[in-house]
Coordinates of C-alpha atoms and ligand atoms in Angstrom, one line a residue:
M1 CA 46.1 81.4 105.6
P2 CA 47.8 83.9 107.9
E3 CA 45.7 86.9 108.8
L4 CA 45.9 90.0 106.5
S5 CA 46.6 93.4 108.0
Q6 CA 43.9 95.2 109.9
R7 CA 44.6 98.2 107.7
V8 CA 43.2 96.5 104.6
Q9 CA 40.1 95.3 106.4
T10 CA 39.0 98.9 107.2
F11 CA 38.2 100.1 103.7
T12 CA 36.7 98.7 100.5
D13 CA 37.9 98.9 96.9
S14 CA 36.9 102.2 95.2
V15 CA 33.2 102.3 94.4
I16 CA 33.9 104.7 91.5
R17 CA 36.3 102.3 89.8
R18 CA 34.0 99.3 90.7
M19 CA 31.1 101.1 88.8
T20 CA 33.4 101.2 85.7
R21 CA 33.9 97.4 85.9
I22 CA 30.1 96.8 86.2
A23 CA 29.4 99.3 83.3
N24 CA 31.9 97.4 81.1
R25 CA 30.2 94.1 82.0
Y26 CA 26.8 95.4 80.8
G27 CA 28.0 97.5 77.9
A28 CA 26.6 100.7 79.6
I29 CA 27.7 104.2 78.8
N30 CA 30.1 104.9 81.5
L31 CA 29.4 108.3 83.2
S32 CA 30.8 107.0 86.5
Q33 CA 34.6 107.1 86.6
G34 CA 35.7 110.6 85.4
F35 CA 37.9 110.3 82.3
P36 CA 37.4 111.6 78.8
D37 CA 36.6 109.4 75.8
F38 CA 38.4 111.8 73.4
D39 CA 42.0 112.2 72.4
P40 CA 44.7 114.2 74.2
P41 CA 46.1 117.2 72.4
M42 CA 47.8 116.3 69.1
E43 CA 51.2 117.8 70.2
V44 CA 51.2 115.3 73.2
M45 CA 50.3 112.3 71.0
D46 CA 53.0 113.2 68.4
A47 CA 55.6 113.6 71.2
L48 CA 54.7 110.1 72.5
E49 CA 55.2 108.6 69.1
K50 CA 58.6 110.2 68.9
V51 CA 59.6 109.1 72.4
A52 CA 58.9 105.5 71.4
H53 CA 61.9 105.6 69.1
Q54 CA 64.1 108.1 70.8
G55 CA 63.6 107.3 74.4
P56 CA 64.1 107.7 77.3
H57 CA 63.1 104.1 78.2
Q58 CA 65.0 103.8 81.5
Y59 CA 64.3 105.2 85.0
S60 CA 64.1 109.0 85.1
I61 CA 65.4 110.8 88.2
T62 CA 63.2 109.5 91.0
Y63 CA 61.6 112.8 91.7
G64 CA 60.9 113.6 88.1
A65 CA 62.7 114.3 84.8
K66 CA 64.4 117.7 85.0
N67 CA 62.7 119.0 81.8
L68 CA 59.3 118.0 83.1
R69 CA 59.8 119.6 86.5
E70 CA 61.0 122.7 84.8
A71 CA 57.9 122.7 82.5
I72 CA 55.6 122.2 85.5
A73 CA 57.3 125.0 87.5
A74 CA 57.1 127.4 84.5
K75 CA 53.5 126.6 83.7
Q76 CA 52.3 126.7 87.3
S77 CA 54.3 129.9 88.1
K78 CA 52.6 131.6 85.2
Y79 CA 49.0 130.5 86.1
T80 CA 49.3 130.9 89.9
G81 CA 51.6 133.9 90.0
M82 CA 54.0 132.2 92.6
P83 CA 57.7 131.6 91.9
I84 CA 58.4 127.8 92.0
D85 CA 61.9 126.3 92.0
P86 CA 61.8 123.1 89.8
E87 CA 64.8 121.6 91.7
T88 CA 63.6 121.9 95.3
Q89 CA 59.8 122.6 95.2
V90 CA 58.4 120.1 92.7
L91 CA 58.0 116.3 92.9
V92 CA 56.6 114.3 90.0
T93 CA 54.4 111.5 91.1
C94 CA 52.3 108.7 89.6
G95 CA 49.2 110.8 89.3
S96 CA 47.7 113.1 91.8
T97 CA 46.6 109.9 93.6
E98 CA 50.2 109.2 94.6
A99 CA 50.8 113.0 95.2
M100 CA 48.0 113.0 97.8
M101 CA 49.2 109.8 99.4
S102 CA 52.8 111.0 99.5
A103 CA 51.7 114.4 100.9
M104 CA 49.7 112.7 103.7
M105 CA 52.5 110.2 104.6
T106 CA 54.9 113.1 104.7
V107 CA 53.0 115.2 107.2
C108 CA 50.9 112.7 109.2
N109 CA 51.9 110.5 112.1
P110 CA 49.6 107.5 113.0
G111 CA 46.9 108.9 115.3
D112 CA 47.0 112.5 113.8
S113 CA 43.8 114.0 112.6
V114 CA 43.1 115.7 109.3
L115 CA 40.1 117.9 108.4
V116 CA 38.2 116.8 105.2
F117 CA 35.2 118.5 103.7
S118 CA 32.3 116.3 103.0
P119 CA 31.3 115.4 100.2
F120 CA 34.9 114.5 99.4
Y121 CA 36.8 112.6 96.7
E122 CA 36.7 109.0 97.7
N123 CA 40.4 108.4 97.9
Y124 CA 40.9 110.7 100.9
G125 CA 39.3 108.3 103.3
A126 CA 41.6 105.4 102.2
D127 CA 44.6 107.7 102.2
A128 CA 43.9 108.7 105.8
I129 CA 43.6 105.0 106.8
L130 CA 46.7 104.0 105.0
C131 CA 48.8 106.6 106.8
G132 CA 47.0 106.0 110.2
A133 CA 45.3 109.4 110.3
N134 CA 41.8 110.1 111.5
P135 CA 39.6 112.2 109.2
I136 CA 37.4 114.8 110.9
Y137 CA 34.6 115.8 108.4
I138 CA 33.3 119.3 107.9
P139 CA 30.0 119.4 105.9
L140 CA 29.7 121.4 102.7
V141 CA 26.0 122.2 102.7
P142 CA 23.9 121.7 99.6
P143 CA 22.7 123.3 97.3
T144 CA 25.6 125.8 97.3
Y145 CA 28.0 123.6 99.3
Q146 CA 28.9 126.4 101.6
F147 CA 30.7 125.6 104.9
D148 CA 30.5 127.0 108.4
L149 CA 33.8 128.6 109.3
A150 CA 33.1 128.2 113.0
L151 CA 33.0 124.4 112.4
V152 CA 36.3 124.5 110.5
E153 CA 37.9 126.4 113.5
K154 CA 36.4 123.9 115.9
G155 CA 38.1 121.2 113.8
F156 CA 41.5 123.0 113.9
Q157 CA 41.1 123.4 117.7
Q158 CA 41.2 119.6 118.0
G159 CA 44.9 119.7 117.0
V160 CA 44.7 118.6 113.4
K161 CA 47.8 118.2 111.3
A162 CA 46.3 119.3 108.0
I163 CA 43.1 120.2 106.2
I164 CA 42.4 118.8 102.7
V165 CA 40.9 121.2 100.2
C166 CA 39.7 119.9 96.9
N167 CA 39.3 122.9 94.7
P168 CA 37.4 122.7 92.3
S169 CA 35.7 120.0 94.3
N170 CA 34.8 116.5 93.2
P171 CA 31.9 115.6 93.4
C172 CA 30.0 118.8 94.1
G173 CA 31.7 121.1 91.6
K174 CA 32.3 123.8 94.2
V175 CA 35.0 126.4 93.5
F176 CA 36.3 127.9 96.7
S177 CA 36.4 131.7 96.5
E178 CA 39.5 133.6 97.4
A179 CA 37.7 134.9 100.5
E180 CA 37.0 131.3 101.6
L181 CA 40.5 130.2 100.9
L182 CA 41.9 133.1 102.9
A183 CA 39.7 132.3 105.8
I184 CA 40.8 128.6 105.8
G185 CA 44.4 129.7 105.3
N186 CA 44.3 132.1 108.2
L187 CA 43.0 129.3 110.4
A188 CA 45.8 126.9 109.2
L189 CA 48.4 129.6 110.1
K190 CA 46.7 130.3 113.4
Y191 CA 46.7 126.6 114.4
D192 CA 50.0 125.8 112.6
A193 CA 48.5 123.1 110.4
F194 CA 49.2 122.3 106.7
V195 CA 46.7 122.8 103.9
I196 CA 46.9 119.9 101.4
T197 CA 45.1 120.9 98.2
D198 CA 43.9 118.8 95.3
E199 CA 43.7 121.1 92.3
V200 CA 43.4 118.5 89.5
Y201 CA 40.4 120.4 88.0
E202 CA 42.1 123.8 88.0
H203 CA 41.4 124.4 84.3
I204 CA 37.9 122.9 84.2
I205 CA 36.0 125.8 85.6
Y206 CA 32.9 127.7 84.4
P207 CA 32.8 131.5 84.2
P208 CA 32.3 133.6 86.3
Y209 CA 34.1 131.3 88.7
H210 CA 37.9 131.2 88.6
H211 CA 40.5 129.1 90.3
V212 CA 42.7 130.5 93.0
S213 CA 45.6 128.4 94.2
M214 CA 45.8 128.3 98.0
A215 CA 49.6 128.3 97.9
S216 CA 49.7 131.6 96.0
L217 CA 47.9 133.5 98.8
P218 CA 50.1 135.8 100.9
G219 CA 52.1 134.0 103.5
M220 CA 50.7 130.6 102.7
F221 CA 53.3 128.9 100.5
D222 CA 55.2 127.2 103.4
H223 CA 52.0 125.8 104.9
V224 CA 50.5 124.5 101.6
I225 CA 51.2 121.2 99.8
T226 CA 49.6 121.4 96.4
C227 CA 48.7 118.1 94.7
N228 CA 48.0 118.3 91.0
S229 CA 47.8 116.2 87.9
L230 CA 48.2 116.1 84.2
S231 CA 45.3 113.6 83.9
K232 CA 42.4 115.9 83.5
T233 CA 44.1 119.0 82.0
Y234 CA 45.6 117.1 79.1
S235 CA 43.1 114.2 78.9
I236 CA 45.8 111.6 79.8
T237 CA 44.3 109.9 82.9
G238 CA 46.0 106.6 81.8
W239 CA 49.5 108.1 81.8
R240 CA 49.5 108.4 85.6
L241 CA 51.4 111.7 85.9
G242 CA 50.9 114.1 88.7
Y243 CA 53.0 116.3 91.0
V244 CA 53.4 117.9 94.4
I245 CA 54.5 121.5 94.9
G246 CA 55.6 122.7 98.3
S247 CA 58.4 124.2 100.3
E248 CA 61.9 122.7 100.0
E249 CA 61.5 121.1 103.4
V250 CA 58.2 119.4 102.6
I251 CA 59.3 118.3 99.1
S252 CA 62.6 116.9 100.2
A253 CA 60.7 114.7 102.7
A254 CA 58.0 113.8 100.2
K255 CA 60.8 112.8 97.7
K256 CA 61.8 110.0 100.2
V257 CA 58.3 108.7 100.5
H258 CA 57.8 108.7 96.7
D259 CA 61.2 107.1 96.1
F260 CA 60.3 104.1 98.1
L261 CA 56.7 103.9 97.0
T262 CA 57.1 104.0 93.3
V263 CA 60.7 105.0 92.4
G264 CA 59.2 107.2 89.7
A265 CA 56.6 107.9 87.1
A266 CA 57.0 106.4 83.6
A267 CA 60.0 108.1 81.9
P268 CA 58.8 108.0 78.3
L269 CA 55.5 109.5 79.4
Q270 CA 57.2 112.3 81.4
E271 CA 59.2 113.2 78.3
A272 CA 56.1 113.3 76.0
A273 CA 54.0 115.3 78.6
V274 CA 56.4 118.2 78.5
K275 CA 54.8 119.1 75.2
G276 CA 51.4 119.4 77.0
L277 CA 52.8 121.8 79.6
E278 CA 54.3 123.9 76.9
L279 CA 51.0 124.5 75.2
L280 CA 49.8 128.1 74.9
D281 CA 47.1 129.9 76.8
S282 CA 44.7 129.2 73.9
Y283 CA 44.8 125.5 74.8
Y284 CA 43.4 126.2 78.3
Q285 CA 40.9 128.6 76.9
S286 CA 39.6 126.0 74.5
L287 CA 39.5 123.3 77.1
Q288 CA 37.4 125.6 79.3
K289 CA 35.1 126.3 76.3
L290 CA 34.8 122.7 75.4
Y291 CA 33.8 121.7 79.0
T292 CA 31.4 124.6 79.3
Q293 CA 29.6 123.4 76.1
K294 CA 29.5 119.9 77.5
R295 CA 28.2 121.0 80.8
D296 CA 25.5 123.2 79.3
F297 CA 24.4 120.5 76.9
F298 CA 24.3 117.7 79.5
L299 CA 22.5 119.8 82.2
A300 CA 19.9 121.0 79.6
G301 CA 19.3 117.3 78.8
L302 CA 18.8 116.5 82.5
D303 CA 16.4 119.4 82.7
R304 CA 14.4 118.1 79.7
I305 CA 14.1 114.7 81.4
G306 CA 13.1 116.5 84.6
L307 CA 16.0 115.2 86.7
K308 CA 17.0 117.6 89.6
H309 CA 20.6 118.4 89.8
N310 CA 23.2 120.9 91.1
E311 CA 25.0 123.5 89.0
P312 CA 28.7 122.7 89.0
Q313 CA 31.0 125.7 89.2
G314 CA 33.9 123.6 88.1
T315 CA 34.9 119.9 87.4
Y316 CA 33.0 117.7 85.0
F317 CA 30.7 116.2 87.5
V318 CA 27.0 116.8 88.3
L319 CA 25.0 115.4 91.2
V320 CA 21.5 114.2 90.4
D321 CA 18.7 113.8 93.0
I322 CA 17.0 110.4 92.7
Q323 CA 14.7 110.8 95.7
E324 CA 11.6 110.8 93.6
F325 CA 12.5 107.3 92.3
L326 CA 13.4 106.0 95.8
D327 CA 10.1 107.2 97.1
Q328 CA 8.3 104.8 94.8
E329 CA 7.3 101.2 95.7
M330 CA 9.4 99.5 93.0
F331 CA 12.6 101.1 94.3
S332 CA 11.6 101.1 98.0
G333 CA 14.4 100.1 100.3
M334 CA 17.0 100.4 97.5
S335 CA 20.3 102.0 98.3
D336 CA 21.8 104.5 95.9
L337 CA 24.4 101.8 95.0
E338 CA 21.6 99.4 94.1
F339 CA 19.8 102.1 92.1
C340 CA 23.1 102.7 90.2
E341 CA 23.4 99.0 89.5
W342 CA 19.7 98.9 88.4
M343 CA 20.4 101.9 86.1
I344 CA 23.4 100.2 84.5
R345 CA 21.3 97.1 83.7
E346 CA 18.0 98.7 82.8
I347 CA 18.8 102.1 81.4
G348 CA 22.3 101.4 80.1
V349 CA 24.1 104.4 81.8
A350 CA 26.5 104.2 84.7
A351 CA 26.8 106.7 87.6
V352 CA 28.4 106.7 91.0
P353 CA 26.3 106.4 94.2
G354 CA 26.6 109.6 96.1
S355 CA 27.1 107.8 99.4
S356 CA 30.7 107.0 98.5
F357 CA 31.4 110.8 98.7
F358 CA 29.5 111.8 101.8
K359 CA 30.2 111.3 105.5
E360 CA 26.6 112.2 106.2
D361 CA 23.9 109.7 105.6
V362 CA 23.1 110.7 102.0
N363 CA 21.4 108.1 99.8
H364 CA 19.5 110.2 97.3
L365 CA 22.3 111.6 95.0
I366 CA 24.2 110.0 92.2
R367 CA 27.1 111.5 90.3
F368 CA 27.4 111.6 86.5
H369 CA 30.4 113.0 84.6
F370 CA 30.2 114.6 81.2
A371 CA 33.8 114.3 79.9
R372 CA 32.4 112.5 76.9
Q373 CA 32.2 113.2 73.1
Q374 CA 29.0 114.9 72.0
E375 CA 27.6 111.7 70.4
T376 CA 28.2 109.8 73.7
L377 CA 26.4 112.4 75.7
E378 CA 23.5 112.4 73.2
E379 CA 23.2 108.7 73.5
A380 CA 23.4 108.8 77.3
L381 CA 20.6 111.4 77.5
Y382 CA 18.5 109.4 75.0
R383 CA 18.9 106.3 77.3
L384 CA 18.2 108.4 80.4
E385 CA 14.9 109.5 78.9
K386 CA 13.7 106.0 79.8
L387 CA 13.8 107.1 83.5
K388 CA 10.7 109.2 82.7
N389 CA 8.8 105.8 82.6
Y390 CA 9.7 105.3 86.2
K391 CA 8.5 108.7 87.5
K392 CA 5.1 109.2 89.1
Ligands
PLP401 C1 39.6 115.3 92.9 C2 40.5 114.3 92.3 N1 41.7 114.1 92.7 C3 42.5 113.2 92.2 C4 42.1 112.4 91.1 C5 43.1 111.4 90.6 O1 43.9 112.0 89.7 P1 45.1 111.2 89.0 O2 44.6 110.6 87.8 O3 46.1 112.3 88.7 O4 45.6 110.2 90.0 C6 40.8 112.5 90.7 C7 40.3 111.6 89.6 O5 39.2 111.5 89.3 C8 40.0 113.5 91.3 O6 38.7 113.6 90.8

C-alpha cells in the first residue's frame, strides 16, 4: 500500500471518544465523553418534527441559513453586549469542532505557532497539526488553574499567530475573569496576534462566576475569533451545529475554508435550531440551575466516597485525583488510561484519562462529566462506591 501522509501519523484518534466506545462495549455508565442523556428543549424537538414535513431538505446557504445567522447574532448580541452583523460577521459550522478548525486554518500558515493553555480540550492539538501550526503550551496551575502572565507574554514574544482561550475551560472548569481576559487581550493587541476563543460552555457556569466574552471587551473585536456551539446549550450534541463570530475580513476568509471543508451544516437542523436561539432568558436560567444541582449532587457524592476533586467554576466536568490508587501495589505502574479501562470493566463507570488534556506529565487525574439524569448520576455514584474497597 502507498504510504499515508505524515500528518495522520502524528496524532491518535480522540481518547475521549475512544472511551465512549469502550464504555459501550462493557455497558458502563459513560461519564467520559461530555454529552447529556436528557432531551433538548421541547420547542426545539417540536420544530424538528415540523421541519421533517415542511423542509428545508436541500443545501442551505453555505455559510448558514439566513434565519439561523440572524438568530445567532440577536442572541449573542443580547448576551455579550456587542453588535453582530449576521450577514458579514457570522459563519455557521458543523459544530464548534469545525468552527475551531476553520478558524485555525483561516489564520495559521504552516510553521506558525499558537499559544494553548494546558490542560486543554483534546481537539486543539490535532487542529494545530492539521493546519501545520506548532502549539506552545502555557500551564494553568492546579488547584485554581491560575496562569503566569509573564509566561504568556514570553509566548507572545516568540511571534505567535494566535492564542486559544477555552472559557469556561474543559477539562478544569476554569472561568477566566474579566481582568484575566483583559490582560491576555492587551498582550494580543501588543503583539498583534489573534485570540481564538472556545465558548461552548458559556451558559454552564456556577455563581458567583460569570462568563465574559473576550470579543466584547473594548478594542478586541477585530482581534478575536469566537468559536461557539449549540451542542451544549441546547443539549443537541448530535446535531453538529456551531458557529464562528469575527470581523468581516476574518469571516469572509473563514467562509471559504468552511465552504470547501463541509459545504454547510445540515439544513433541516439549522431550521429547527432557530427555535432554541429564540428561547427566553428563563431557559438559560433554568439550564444554569439544572447544572448547578447536578454539580452539587455529584461532587457531594464524590466527597462521600472520599475521592479528591477540583471545584469546577463552569462546564460539566470534574477532575478526580487517583494518586491514592496508583500508589498501591495492585495498580502500580498503571497509566491513567489503564486505570480508566480497569474502572470501566470492574466498576462500570467510564472517565477520561487526564493525560489526554495536559502537556505536562500528569498521570494522576481522570475527568468525569455530570451531564446525566439524576438516576444515572445516582447509579454512577453507587458503582463508584466500590472504589472504597481499593483504598488503603
Ligand atoms: C471545549 C469544547 N469545545 C468544543 C467541543 C465540541 O463542540 P461541538 O459539539 O460543537 O463540536 C467540546 C465538546 O465536548 C468542548 O468540550
